[in-house]
PDB file of C-alpha atoms in Angstrom:
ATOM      1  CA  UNK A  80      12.354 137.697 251.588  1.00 71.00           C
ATOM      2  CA  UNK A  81      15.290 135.407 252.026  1.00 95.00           C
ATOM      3  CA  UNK A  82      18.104 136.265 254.958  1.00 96.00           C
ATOM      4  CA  UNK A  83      21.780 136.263 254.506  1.00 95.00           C
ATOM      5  CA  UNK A  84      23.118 136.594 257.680  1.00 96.00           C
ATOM      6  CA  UNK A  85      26.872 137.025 258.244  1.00 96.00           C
ATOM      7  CA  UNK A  86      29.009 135.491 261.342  1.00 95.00           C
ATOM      8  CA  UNK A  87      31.523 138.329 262.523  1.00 95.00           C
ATOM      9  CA  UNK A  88      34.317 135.976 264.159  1.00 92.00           C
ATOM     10  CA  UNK A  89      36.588 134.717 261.003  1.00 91.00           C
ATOM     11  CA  UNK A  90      34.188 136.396 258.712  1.00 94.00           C
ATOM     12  CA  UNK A  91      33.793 139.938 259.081  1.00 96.00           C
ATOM     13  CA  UNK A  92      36.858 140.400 261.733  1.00 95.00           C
ATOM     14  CA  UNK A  93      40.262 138.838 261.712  1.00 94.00           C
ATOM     15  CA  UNK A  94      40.159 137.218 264.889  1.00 91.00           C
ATOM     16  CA  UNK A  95      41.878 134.080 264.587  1.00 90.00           C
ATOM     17  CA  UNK A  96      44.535 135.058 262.332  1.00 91.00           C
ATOM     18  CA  UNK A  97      44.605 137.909 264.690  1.00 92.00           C
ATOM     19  CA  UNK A  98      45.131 135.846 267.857  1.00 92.00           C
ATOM     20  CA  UNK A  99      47.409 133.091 265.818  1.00 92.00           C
ATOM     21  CA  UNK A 100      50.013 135.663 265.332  1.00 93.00           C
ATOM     22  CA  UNK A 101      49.647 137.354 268.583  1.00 91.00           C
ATOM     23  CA  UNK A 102      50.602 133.480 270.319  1.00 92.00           C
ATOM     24  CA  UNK A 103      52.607 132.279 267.910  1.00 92.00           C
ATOM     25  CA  UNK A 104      50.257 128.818 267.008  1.00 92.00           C
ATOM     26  CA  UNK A 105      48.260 127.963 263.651  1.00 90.00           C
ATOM     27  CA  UNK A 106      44.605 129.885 262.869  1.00 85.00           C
ATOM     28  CA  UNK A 107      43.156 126.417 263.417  1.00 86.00           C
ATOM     29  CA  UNK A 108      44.612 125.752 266.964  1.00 89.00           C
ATOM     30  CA  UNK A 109      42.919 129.085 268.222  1.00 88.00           C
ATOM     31  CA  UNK A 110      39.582 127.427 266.683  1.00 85.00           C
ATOM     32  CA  UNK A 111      40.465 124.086 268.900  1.00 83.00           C
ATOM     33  CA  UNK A 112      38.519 125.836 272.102  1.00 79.00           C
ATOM     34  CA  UNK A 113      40.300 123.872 274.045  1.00 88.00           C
ATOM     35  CA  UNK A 114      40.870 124.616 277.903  1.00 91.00           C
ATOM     36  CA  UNK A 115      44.657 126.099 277.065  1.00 92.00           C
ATOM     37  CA  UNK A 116      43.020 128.533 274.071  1.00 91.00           C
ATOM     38  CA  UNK A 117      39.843 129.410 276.424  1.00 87.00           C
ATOM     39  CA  UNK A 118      42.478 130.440 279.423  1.00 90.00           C
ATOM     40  CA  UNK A 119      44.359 132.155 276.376  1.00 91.00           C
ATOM     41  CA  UNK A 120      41.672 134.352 274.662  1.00 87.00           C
ATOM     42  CA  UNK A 121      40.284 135.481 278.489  1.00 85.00           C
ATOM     43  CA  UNK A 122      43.727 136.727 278.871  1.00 89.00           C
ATOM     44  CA  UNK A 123      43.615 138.422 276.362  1.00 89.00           C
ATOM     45  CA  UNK A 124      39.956 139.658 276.137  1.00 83.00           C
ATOM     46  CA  UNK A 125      41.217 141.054 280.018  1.00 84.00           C
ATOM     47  CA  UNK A 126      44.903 142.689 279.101  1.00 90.00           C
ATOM     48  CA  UNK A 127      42.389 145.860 277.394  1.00 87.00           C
ATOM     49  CA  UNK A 128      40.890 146.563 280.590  1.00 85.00           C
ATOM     50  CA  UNK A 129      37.473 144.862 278.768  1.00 85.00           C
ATOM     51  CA  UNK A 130      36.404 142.740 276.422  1.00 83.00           C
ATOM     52  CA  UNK A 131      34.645 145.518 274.571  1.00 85.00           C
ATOM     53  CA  UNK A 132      37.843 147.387 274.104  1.00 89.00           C
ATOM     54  CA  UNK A 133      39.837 143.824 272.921  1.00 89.00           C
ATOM     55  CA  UNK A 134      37.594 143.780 270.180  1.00 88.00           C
ATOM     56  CA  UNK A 135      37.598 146.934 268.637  1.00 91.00           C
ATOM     57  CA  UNK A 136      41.737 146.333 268.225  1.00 92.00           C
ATOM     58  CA  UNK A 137      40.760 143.967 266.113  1.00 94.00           C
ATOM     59  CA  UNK A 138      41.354 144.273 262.291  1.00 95.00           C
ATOM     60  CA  UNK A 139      38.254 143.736 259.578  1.00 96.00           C
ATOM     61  CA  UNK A 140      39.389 140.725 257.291  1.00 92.00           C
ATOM     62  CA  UNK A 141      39.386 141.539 253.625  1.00 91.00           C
ATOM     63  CA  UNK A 142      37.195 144.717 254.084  1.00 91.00           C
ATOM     64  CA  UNK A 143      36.601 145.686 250.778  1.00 94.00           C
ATOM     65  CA  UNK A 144      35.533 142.357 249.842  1.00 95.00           C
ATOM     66  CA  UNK A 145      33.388 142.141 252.353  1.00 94.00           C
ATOM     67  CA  UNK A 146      31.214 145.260 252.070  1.00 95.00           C
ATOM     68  CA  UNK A 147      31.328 144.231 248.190  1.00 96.00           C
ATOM     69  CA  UNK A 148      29.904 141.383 248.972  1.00 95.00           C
ATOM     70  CA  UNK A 149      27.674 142.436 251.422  1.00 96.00           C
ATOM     71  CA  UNK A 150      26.260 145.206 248.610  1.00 96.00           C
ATOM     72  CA  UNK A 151      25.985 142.680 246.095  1.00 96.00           C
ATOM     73  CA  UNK A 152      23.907 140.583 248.688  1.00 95.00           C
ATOM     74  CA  UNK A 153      21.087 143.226 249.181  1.00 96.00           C
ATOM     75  CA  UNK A 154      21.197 144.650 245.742  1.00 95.00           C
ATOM     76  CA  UNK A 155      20.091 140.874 244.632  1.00 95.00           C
ATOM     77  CA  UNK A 156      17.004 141.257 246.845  1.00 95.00           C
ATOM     78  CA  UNK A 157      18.795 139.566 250.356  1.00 95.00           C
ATOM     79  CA  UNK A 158      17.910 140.644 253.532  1.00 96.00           C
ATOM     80  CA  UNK A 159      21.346 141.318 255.062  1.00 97.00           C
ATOM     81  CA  UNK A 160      21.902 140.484 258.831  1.00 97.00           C
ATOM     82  CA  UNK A 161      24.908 139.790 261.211  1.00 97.00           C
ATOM     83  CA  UNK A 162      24.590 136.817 263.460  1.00 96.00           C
ATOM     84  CA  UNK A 163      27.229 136.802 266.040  1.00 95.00           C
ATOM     85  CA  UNK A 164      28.743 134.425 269.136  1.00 92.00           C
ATOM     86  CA  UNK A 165      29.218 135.906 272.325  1.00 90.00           C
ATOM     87  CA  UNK A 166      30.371 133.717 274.338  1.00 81.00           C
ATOM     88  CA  UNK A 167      29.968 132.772 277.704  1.00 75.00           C
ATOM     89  CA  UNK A 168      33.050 135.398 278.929  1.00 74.00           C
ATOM     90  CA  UNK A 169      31.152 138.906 279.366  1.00 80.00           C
ATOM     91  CA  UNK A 170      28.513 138.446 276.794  1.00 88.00           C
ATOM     92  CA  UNK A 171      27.232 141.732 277.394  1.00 90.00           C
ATOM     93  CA  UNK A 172      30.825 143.568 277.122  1.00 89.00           C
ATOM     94  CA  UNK A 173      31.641 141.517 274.101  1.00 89.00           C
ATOM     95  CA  UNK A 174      27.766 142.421 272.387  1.00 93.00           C
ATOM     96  CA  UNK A 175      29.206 146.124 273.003  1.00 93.00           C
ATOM     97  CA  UNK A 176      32.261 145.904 271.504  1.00 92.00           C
ATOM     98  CA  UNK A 177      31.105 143.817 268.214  1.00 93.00           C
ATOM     99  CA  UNK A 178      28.561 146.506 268.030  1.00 95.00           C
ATOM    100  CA  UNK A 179      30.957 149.331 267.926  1.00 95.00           C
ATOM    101  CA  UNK A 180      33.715 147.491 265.979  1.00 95.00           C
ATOM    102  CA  UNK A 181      30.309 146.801 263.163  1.00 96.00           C
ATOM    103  CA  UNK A 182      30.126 151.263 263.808  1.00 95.00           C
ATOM    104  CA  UNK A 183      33.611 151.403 263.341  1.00 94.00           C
ATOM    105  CA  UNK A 184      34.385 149.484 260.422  1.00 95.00           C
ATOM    106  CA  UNK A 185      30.689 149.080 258.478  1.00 95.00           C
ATOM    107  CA  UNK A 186      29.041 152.800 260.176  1.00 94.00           C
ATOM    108  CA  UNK A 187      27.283 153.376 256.744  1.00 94.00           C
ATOM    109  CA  UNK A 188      25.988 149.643 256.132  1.00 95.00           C
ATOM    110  CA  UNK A 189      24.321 150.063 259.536  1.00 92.00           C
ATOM    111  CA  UNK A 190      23.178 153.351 259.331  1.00 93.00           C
ATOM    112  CA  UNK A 191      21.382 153.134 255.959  1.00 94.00           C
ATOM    113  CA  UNK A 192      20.162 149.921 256.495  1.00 94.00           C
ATOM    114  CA  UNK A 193      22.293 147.835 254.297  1.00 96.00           C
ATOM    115  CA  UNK A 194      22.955 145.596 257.308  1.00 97.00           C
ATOM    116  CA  UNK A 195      19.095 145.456 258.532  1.00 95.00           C
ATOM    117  CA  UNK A 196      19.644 143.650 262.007  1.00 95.00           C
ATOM    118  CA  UNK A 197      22.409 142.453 264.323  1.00 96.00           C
ATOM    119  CA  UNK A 198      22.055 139.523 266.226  1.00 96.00           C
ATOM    120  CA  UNK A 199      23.959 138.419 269.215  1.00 96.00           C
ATOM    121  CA  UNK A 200      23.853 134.477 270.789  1.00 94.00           C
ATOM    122  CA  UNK A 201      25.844 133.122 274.097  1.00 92.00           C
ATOM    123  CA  UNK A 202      25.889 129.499 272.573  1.00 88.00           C
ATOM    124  CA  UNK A 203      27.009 129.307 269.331  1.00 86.00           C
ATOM    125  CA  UNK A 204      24.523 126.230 268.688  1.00 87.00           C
ATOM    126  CA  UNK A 205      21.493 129.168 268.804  1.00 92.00           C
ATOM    127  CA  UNK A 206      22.660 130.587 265.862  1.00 91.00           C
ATOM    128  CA  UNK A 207      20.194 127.145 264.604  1.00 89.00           C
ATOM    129  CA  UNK A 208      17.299 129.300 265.697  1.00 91.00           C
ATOM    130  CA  UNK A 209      17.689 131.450 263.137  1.00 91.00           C
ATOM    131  CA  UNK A 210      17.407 129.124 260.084  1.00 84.00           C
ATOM    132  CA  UNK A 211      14.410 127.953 257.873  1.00 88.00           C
ATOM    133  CA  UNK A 212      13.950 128.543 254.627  1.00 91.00           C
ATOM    134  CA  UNK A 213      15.679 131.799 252.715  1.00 92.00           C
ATOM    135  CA  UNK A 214      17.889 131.790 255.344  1.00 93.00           C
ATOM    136  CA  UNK A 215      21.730 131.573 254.361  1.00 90.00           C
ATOM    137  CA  UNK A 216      24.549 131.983 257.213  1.00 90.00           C
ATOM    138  CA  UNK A 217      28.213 132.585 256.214  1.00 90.00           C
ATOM    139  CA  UNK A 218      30.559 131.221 258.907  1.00 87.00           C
ATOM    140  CA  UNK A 219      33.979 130.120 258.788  1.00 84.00           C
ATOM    141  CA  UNK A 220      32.280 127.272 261.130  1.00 73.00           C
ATOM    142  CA  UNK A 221      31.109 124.431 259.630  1.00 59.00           C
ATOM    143  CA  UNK A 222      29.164 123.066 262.498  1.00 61.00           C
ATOM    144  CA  UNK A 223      27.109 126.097 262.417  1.00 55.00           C
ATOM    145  CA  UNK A 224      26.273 126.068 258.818  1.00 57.00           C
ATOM    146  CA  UNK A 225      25.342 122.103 259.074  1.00 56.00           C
ATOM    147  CA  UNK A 226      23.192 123.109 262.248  1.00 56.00           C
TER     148      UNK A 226
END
C-alpha cells in the first residue's frame, strides 16, 4: 500500500506565518533557523509556560482543504500518516502538544483511522527513514522531500 505522509509545521499548522506576524519579519526568515530565529522561537515556545501549550495556540492552515485533501488521499487507496519535526528544544513536550493540537483540530481523522499513524523525529533529516517506494511526504521543506 503506498504512504502519504503529511509534515505538520507549514503544512497542517500555521506556524511560520504564525510566528512571522507575531515578530514582525517575512514567513521565510522564520524558516532561516538561524541562531537569532532559534533564540526567537525558544522564547516563544517558553512565554506558554511549555512548549506543549505554545503549540496548541497555534492555528490549522487552510483546514478545510486540508482534511479534503487528506479524505481524498485515503479514499484513493493511500495510507495516510503524519510525519513530524520535533526538534531538539523539549522533544517530548513538543511530541505532546502536536499530538493534542492533531486531537484538537483533526479528533475524527485520528480516531477513525483516517490518519493511520503519527510519527515524531528530533532531526528533521530522519524524516529520510521513512521513504522507499509508495512513500509520498508533503512538506513545505524542500530538503526533506529531496532527502
Amino acid at each position: 500500500m503506498k504512504t502519504l505522509f503529511f509534515d505538520m509545521d507549514g503544512v497542517l499548522v500555521d506556524l511560520y506565518g504564525f510566528l512571522s506576524r507575531e515578530w514582525g519579519i517575512t514567513s521565510k526568515e522564520v524558516q532561516t533557523h538561524s541562531p537569532r530565529i532559534f533564540r526567537m522561537y525558544t522564547e516563544w515556545l517558553h512565554s506558554f509556560g511549555s512548549p506543549a501549550e505554545a503549540f496548541l495556540s497555534l492555528p490549522p492552515l487552510y483546514p478545510d482543504d486540508m482534511k479534503r485533501l487528506i479524505l481524498d488521499t485515503k479514499e484513493a487507496g493511500f495510507r495516510v500518516e503524519i510525519l513530524t519535526h520535533l526538534g531538539i528544544e523539549s522533544p517530548h513536550q513538543v511530541e505532546w502538544g502536536k499530538r493534542q493540537w492533531l486531537d484538537t483540530h483533526f479528533r475524527s481523522f485520528v480516531r477513525k483511522g483516517v490518519i493511520s499513524q503519527v510519527n515524531c523525529v528530533v532531526e528533521s533529516s530522519e524524516k529520510a527513514l521513512f521513504a522507499g517506494p509508495g512513500a509520498l511526504l508533503v512538506d513545505d521543506n524542500s530538503l526533506n522531500v529531496a532527502q
